[in-house]
C-alpha atoms as a printed R data frame, in Angstrom:
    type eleno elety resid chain resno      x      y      z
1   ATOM     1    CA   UNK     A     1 -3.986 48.880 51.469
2   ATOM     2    CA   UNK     A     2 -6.401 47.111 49.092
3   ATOM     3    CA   UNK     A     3 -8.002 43.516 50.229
4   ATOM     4    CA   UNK     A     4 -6.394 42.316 47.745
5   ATOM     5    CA   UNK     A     5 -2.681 43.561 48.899
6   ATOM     6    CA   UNK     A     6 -3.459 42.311 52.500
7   ATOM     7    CA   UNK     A     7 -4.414 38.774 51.257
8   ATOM     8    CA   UNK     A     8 -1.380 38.629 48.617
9   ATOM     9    CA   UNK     A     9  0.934 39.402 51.944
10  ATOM    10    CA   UNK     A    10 -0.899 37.217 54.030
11  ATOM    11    CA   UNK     A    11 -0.549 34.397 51.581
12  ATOM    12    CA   UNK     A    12  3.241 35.342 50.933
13  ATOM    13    CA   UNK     A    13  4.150 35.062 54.947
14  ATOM    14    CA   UNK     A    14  2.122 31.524 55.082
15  ATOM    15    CA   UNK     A    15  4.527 30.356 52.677
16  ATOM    16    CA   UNK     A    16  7.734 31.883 54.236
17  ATOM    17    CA   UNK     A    17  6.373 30.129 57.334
18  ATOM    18    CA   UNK     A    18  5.846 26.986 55.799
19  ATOM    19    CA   UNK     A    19  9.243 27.417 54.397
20  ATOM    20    CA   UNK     A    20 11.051 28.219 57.611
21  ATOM    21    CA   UNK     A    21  9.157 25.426 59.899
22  ATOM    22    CA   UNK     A    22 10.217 22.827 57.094
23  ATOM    23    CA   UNK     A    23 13.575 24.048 57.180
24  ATOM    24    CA   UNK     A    24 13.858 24.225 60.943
25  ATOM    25    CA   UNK     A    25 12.439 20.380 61.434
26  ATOM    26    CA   UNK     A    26 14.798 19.127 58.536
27  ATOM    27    CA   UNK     A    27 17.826 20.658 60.667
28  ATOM    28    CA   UNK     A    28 16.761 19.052 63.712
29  ATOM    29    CA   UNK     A    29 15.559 16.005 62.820
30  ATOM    30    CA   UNK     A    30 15.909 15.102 59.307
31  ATOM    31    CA   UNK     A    31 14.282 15.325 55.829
32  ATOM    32    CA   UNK     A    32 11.819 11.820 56.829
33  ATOM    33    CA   UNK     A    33 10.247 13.995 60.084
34  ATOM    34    CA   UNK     A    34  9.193 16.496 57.296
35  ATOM    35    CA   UNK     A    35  5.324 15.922 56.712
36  ATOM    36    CA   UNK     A    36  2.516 17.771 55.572
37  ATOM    37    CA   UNK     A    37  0.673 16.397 58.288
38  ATOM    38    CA   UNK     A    38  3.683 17.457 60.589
39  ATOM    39    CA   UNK     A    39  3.975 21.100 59.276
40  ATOM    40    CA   UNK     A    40  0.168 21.807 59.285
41  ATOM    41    CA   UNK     A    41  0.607 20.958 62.809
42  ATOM    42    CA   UNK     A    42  3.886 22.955 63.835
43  ATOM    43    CA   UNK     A    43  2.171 26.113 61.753
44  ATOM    44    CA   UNK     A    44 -1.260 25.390 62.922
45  ATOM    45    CA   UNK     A    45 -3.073 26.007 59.475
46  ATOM    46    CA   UNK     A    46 -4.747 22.630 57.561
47  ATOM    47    CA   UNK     A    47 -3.508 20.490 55.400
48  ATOM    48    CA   UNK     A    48 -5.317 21.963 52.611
49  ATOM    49    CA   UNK     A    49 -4.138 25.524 53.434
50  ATOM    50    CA   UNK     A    50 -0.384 23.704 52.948
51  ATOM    51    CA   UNK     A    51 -1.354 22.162 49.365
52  ATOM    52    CA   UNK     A    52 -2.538 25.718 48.405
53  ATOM    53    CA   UNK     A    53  0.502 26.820 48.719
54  ATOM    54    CA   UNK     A    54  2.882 23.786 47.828
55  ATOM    55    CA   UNK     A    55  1.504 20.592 45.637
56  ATOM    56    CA   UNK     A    56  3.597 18.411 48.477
57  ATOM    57    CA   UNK     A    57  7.730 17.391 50.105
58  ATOM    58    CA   UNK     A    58  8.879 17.901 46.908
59  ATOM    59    CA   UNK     A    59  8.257 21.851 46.289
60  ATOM    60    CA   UNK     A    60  8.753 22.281 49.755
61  ATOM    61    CA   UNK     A    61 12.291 21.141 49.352
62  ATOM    62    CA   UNK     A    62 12.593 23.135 46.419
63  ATOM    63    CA   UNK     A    63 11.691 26.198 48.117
64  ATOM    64    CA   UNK     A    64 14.124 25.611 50.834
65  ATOM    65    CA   UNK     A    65 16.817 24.638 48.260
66  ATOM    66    CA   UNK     A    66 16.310 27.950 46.635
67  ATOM    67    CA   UNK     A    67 16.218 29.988 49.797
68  ATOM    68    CA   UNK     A    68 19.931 27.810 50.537
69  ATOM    69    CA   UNK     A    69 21.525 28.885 47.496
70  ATOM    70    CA   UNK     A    70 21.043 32.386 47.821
71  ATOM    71    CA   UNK     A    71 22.397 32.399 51.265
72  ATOM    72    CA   UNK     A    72 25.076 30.270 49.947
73  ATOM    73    CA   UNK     A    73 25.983 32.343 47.128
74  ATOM    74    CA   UNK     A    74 25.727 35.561 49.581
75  ATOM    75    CA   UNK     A    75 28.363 33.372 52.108
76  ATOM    76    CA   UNK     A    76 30.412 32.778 49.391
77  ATOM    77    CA   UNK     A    77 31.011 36.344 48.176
78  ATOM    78    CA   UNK     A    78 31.253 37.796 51.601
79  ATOM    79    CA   UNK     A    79 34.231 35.333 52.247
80  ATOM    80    CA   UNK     A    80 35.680 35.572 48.889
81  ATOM    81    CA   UNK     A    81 35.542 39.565 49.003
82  ATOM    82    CA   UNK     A    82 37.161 39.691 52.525
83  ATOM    83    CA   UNK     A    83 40.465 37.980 50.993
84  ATOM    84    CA   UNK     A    84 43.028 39.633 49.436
85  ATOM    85    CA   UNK     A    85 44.972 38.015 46.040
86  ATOM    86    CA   UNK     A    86 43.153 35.153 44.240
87  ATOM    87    CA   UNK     A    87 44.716 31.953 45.767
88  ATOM    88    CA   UNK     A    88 43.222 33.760 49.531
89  ATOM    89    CA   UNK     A    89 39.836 34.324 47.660
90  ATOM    90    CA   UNK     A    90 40.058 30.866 46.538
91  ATOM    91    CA   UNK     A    91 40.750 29.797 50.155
92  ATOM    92    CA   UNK     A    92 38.356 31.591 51.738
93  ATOM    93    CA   UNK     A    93 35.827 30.046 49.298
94  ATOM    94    CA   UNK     A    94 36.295 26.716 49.900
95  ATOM    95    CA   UNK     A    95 36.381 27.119 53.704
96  ATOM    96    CA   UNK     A    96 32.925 29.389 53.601
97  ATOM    97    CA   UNK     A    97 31.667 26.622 51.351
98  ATOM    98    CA   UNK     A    98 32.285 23.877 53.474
99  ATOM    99    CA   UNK     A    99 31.990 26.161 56.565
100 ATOM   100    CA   UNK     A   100 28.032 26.612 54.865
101 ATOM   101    CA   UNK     A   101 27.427 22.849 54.056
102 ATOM   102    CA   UNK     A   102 28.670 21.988 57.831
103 ATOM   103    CA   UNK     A   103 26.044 24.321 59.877
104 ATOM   104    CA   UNK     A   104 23.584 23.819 57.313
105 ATOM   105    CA   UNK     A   105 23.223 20.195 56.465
106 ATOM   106    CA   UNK     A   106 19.163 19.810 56.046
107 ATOM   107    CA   UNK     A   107 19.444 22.760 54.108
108 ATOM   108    CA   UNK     A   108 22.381 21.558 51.677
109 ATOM   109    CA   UNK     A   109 20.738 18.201 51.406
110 ATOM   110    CA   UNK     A   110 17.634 20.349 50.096
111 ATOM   111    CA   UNK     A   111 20.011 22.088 46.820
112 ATOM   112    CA   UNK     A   112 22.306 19.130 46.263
113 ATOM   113    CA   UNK     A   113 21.137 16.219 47.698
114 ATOM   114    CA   UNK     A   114 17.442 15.862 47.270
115 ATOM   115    CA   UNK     A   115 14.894 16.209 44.886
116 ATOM   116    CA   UNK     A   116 13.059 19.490 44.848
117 ATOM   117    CA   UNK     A   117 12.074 19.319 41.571
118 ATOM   118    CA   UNK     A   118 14.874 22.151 40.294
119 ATOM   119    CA   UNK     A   119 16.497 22.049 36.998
120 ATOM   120    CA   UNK     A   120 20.627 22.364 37.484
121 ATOM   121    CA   UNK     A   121 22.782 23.073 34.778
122 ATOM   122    CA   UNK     A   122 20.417 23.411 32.230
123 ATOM   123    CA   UNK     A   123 18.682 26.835 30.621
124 ATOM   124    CA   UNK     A   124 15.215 26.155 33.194
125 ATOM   125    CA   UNK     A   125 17.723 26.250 36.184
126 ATOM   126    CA   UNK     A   126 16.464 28.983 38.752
127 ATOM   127    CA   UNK     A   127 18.382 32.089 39.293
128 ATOM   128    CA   UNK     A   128 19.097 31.384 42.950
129 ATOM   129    CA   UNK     A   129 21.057 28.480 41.845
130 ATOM   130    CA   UNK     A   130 22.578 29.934 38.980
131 ATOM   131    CA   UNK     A   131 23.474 32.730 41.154
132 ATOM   132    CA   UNK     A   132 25.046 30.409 43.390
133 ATOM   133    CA   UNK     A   133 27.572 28.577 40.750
134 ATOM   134    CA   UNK     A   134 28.431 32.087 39.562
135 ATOM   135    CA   UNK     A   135 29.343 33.203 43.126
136 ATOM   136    CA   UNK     A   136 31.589 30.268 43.369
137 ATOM   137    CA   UNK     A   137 33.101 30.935 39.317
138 ATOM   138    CA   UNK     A   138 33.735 34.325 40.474
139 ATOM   139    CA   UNK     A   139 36.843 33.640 42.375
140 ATOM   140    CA   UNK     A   140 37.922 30.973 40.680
141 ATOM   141    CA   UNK     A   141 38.190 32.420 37.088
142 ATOM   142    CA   UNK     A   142 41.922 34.099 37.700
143 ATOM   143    CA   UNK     A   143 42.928 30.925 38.923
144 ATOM   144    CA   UNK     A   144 41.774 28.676 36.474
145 ATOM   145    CA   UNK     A   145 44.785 28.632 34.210
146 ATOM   146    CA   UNK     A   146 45.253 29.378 30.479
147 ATOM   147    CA   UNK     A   147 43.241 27.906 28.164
148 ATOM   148    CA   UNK     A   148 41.161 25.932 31.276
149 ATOM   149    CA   UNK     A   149 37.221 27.044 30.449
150 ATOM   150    CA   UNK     A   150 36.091 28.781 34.015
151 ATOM   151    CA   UNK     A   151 33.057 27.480 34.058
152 ATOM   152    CA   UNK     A   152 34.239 23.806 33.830
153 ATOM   153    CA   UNK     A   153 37.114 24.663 36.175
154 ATOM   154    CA   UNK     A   154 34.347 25.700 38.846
155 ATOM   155    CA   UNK     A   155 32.429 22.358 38.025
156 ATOM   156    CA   UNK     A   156 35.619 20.636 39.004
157 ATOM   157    CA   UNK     A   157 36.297 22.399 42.113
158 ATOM   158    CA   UNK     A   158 32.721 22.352 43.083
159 ATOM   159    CA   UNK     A   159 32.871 18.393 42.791
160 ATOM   160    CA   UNK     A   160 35.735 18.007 44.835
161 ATOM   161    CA   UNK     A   161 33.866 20.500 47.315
162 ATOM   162    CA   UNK     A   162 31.080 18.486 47.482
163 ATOM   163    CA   UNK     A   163 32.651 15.746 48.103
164 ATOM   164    CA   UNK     A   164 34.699 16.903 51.291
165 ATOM   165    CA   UNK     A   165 31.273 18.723 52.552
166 ATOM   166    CA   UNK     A   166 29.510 14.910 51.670
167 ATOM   167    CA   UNK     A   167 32.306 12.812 52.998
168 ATOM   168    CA   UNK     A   168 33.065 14.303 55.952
169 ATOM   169    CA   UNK     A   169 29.578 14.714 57.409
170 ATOM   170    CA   UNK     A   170 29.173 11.366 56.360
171 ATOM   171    CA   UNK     A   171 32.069 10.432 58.656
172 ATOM   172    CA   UNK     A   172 34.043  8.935 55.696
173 ATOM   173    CA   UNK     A   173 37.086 11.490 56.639
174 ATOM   174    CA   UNK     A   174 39.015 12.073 59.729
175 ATOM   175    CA   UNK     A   175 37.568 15.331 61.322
176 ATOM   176    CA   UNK     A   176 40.983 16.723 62.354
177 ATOM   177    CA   UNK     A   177 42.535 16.765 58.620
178 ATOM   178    CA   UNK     A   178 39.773 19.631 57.409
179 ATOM   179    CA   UNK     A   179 42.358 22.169 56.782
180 ATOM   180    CA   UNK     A   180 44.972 20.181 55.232
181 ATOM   181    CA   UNK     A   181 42.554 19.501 52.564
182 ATOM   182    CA   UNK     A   182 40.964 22.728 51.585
183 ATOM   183    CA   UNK     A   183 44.939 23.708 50.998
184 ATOM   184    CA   UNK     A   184 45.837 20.742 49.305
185 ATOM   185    CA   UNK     A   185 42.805 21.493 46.940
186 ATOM   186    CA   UNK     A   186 43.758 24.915 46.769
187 ATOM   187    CA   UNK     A   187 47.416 24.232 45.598
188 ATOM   188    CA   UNK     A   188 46.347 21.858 43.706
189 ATOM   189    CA   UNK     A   189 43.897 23.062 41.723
190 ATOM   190    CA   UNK     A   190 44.256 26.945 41.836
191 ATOM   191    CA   UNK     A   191 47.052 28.328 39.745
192 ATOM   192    CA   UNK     A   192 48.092 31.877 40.481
């Protein structure tokens, strides 16, 4: 192995640990604990070492963000593939989504909450996140009805997604009603 190789891997396992300690502190105690200062400390590297690999917060979210949708996008086809018919894929979907949102929430503030710099629905949006809207359009094309376009059909049924994952964490919704709603969404707005 070339210096050259050694350094590149070196500098790509900084980052993945800068990554995964920003992560881990968001999840316990919140977006505001994560600081540069903070992280140089919990990795043990400077400050400067940090800013050579993000410019600040802001990319550091955006690296966790993208890191969150492709897990997300992997949750979400494991779930949807372990159904059988479309309105069980569609089920299974919405649970693993909200199942994902629920252990996760530092992590899903990161890709839909806060600003990590990342383009969405637009041609500059990054492949983990397009990846992640086409895991969820996957399933949800057969049940999108005739004539319904599937990608604003999965727009729709991400919203409403969202807004369960959002409104229940936020304590806005009764806990004990989880299920009802992910099968009154389902019947709802699934045909099959």
């Amino acid at each position: 192995m070339s210096v050259q190789e050694r350094k590149e891997r070196e500098r790509a396992a900084r980052e993945r640990l800068i990554v995964a300690t920003a992560r881990e502190l968001a999840e316990q105690q919140g977006w505001d604990a994560v600081t540069t200062r903070r992280l140089a400390e919990r990795i043990e590297y400077s400050q400067p070492v940090l800013y050579s690999h993000f410019r600040g917060k802001r990319e550091i979210i955006g690296a966790v963000a993208l890191e969150g949708a492709a897990e997300m996008a992997t949750a979400l086809r494991a779930a949807a593939s372990a159904a059988n018919g479309p309105r069980a894929r569609v089920t299974a979907l919405a649970r693993a989504y909200l199942d994902f949102a629920e252990r996760n929430p530092a992590v899903y503030d990161a890709v839909f909450q806060l600003d990590g710099g990342l383009a969405f629905a637009d041609e500059d949006t990054p492949e983990p996140l397009q990846d992640a809207f086409a895991a969820l359009q996957e399933s949800l094309v057969e049940v999108a009805g005739d004539g319904v376009h599937p990608a604003l059909f999965t727009e729709v049924f991400w919203a409403a997604l969202h807004g369960l994952a959002t409104l229940t964490r936020a304590g806005r919704l009764p806990s004990g009603d989880a299920e009802l709603r992910v099968e009154l969404l389902v019947d709802r707005l699934a045909r099959s």
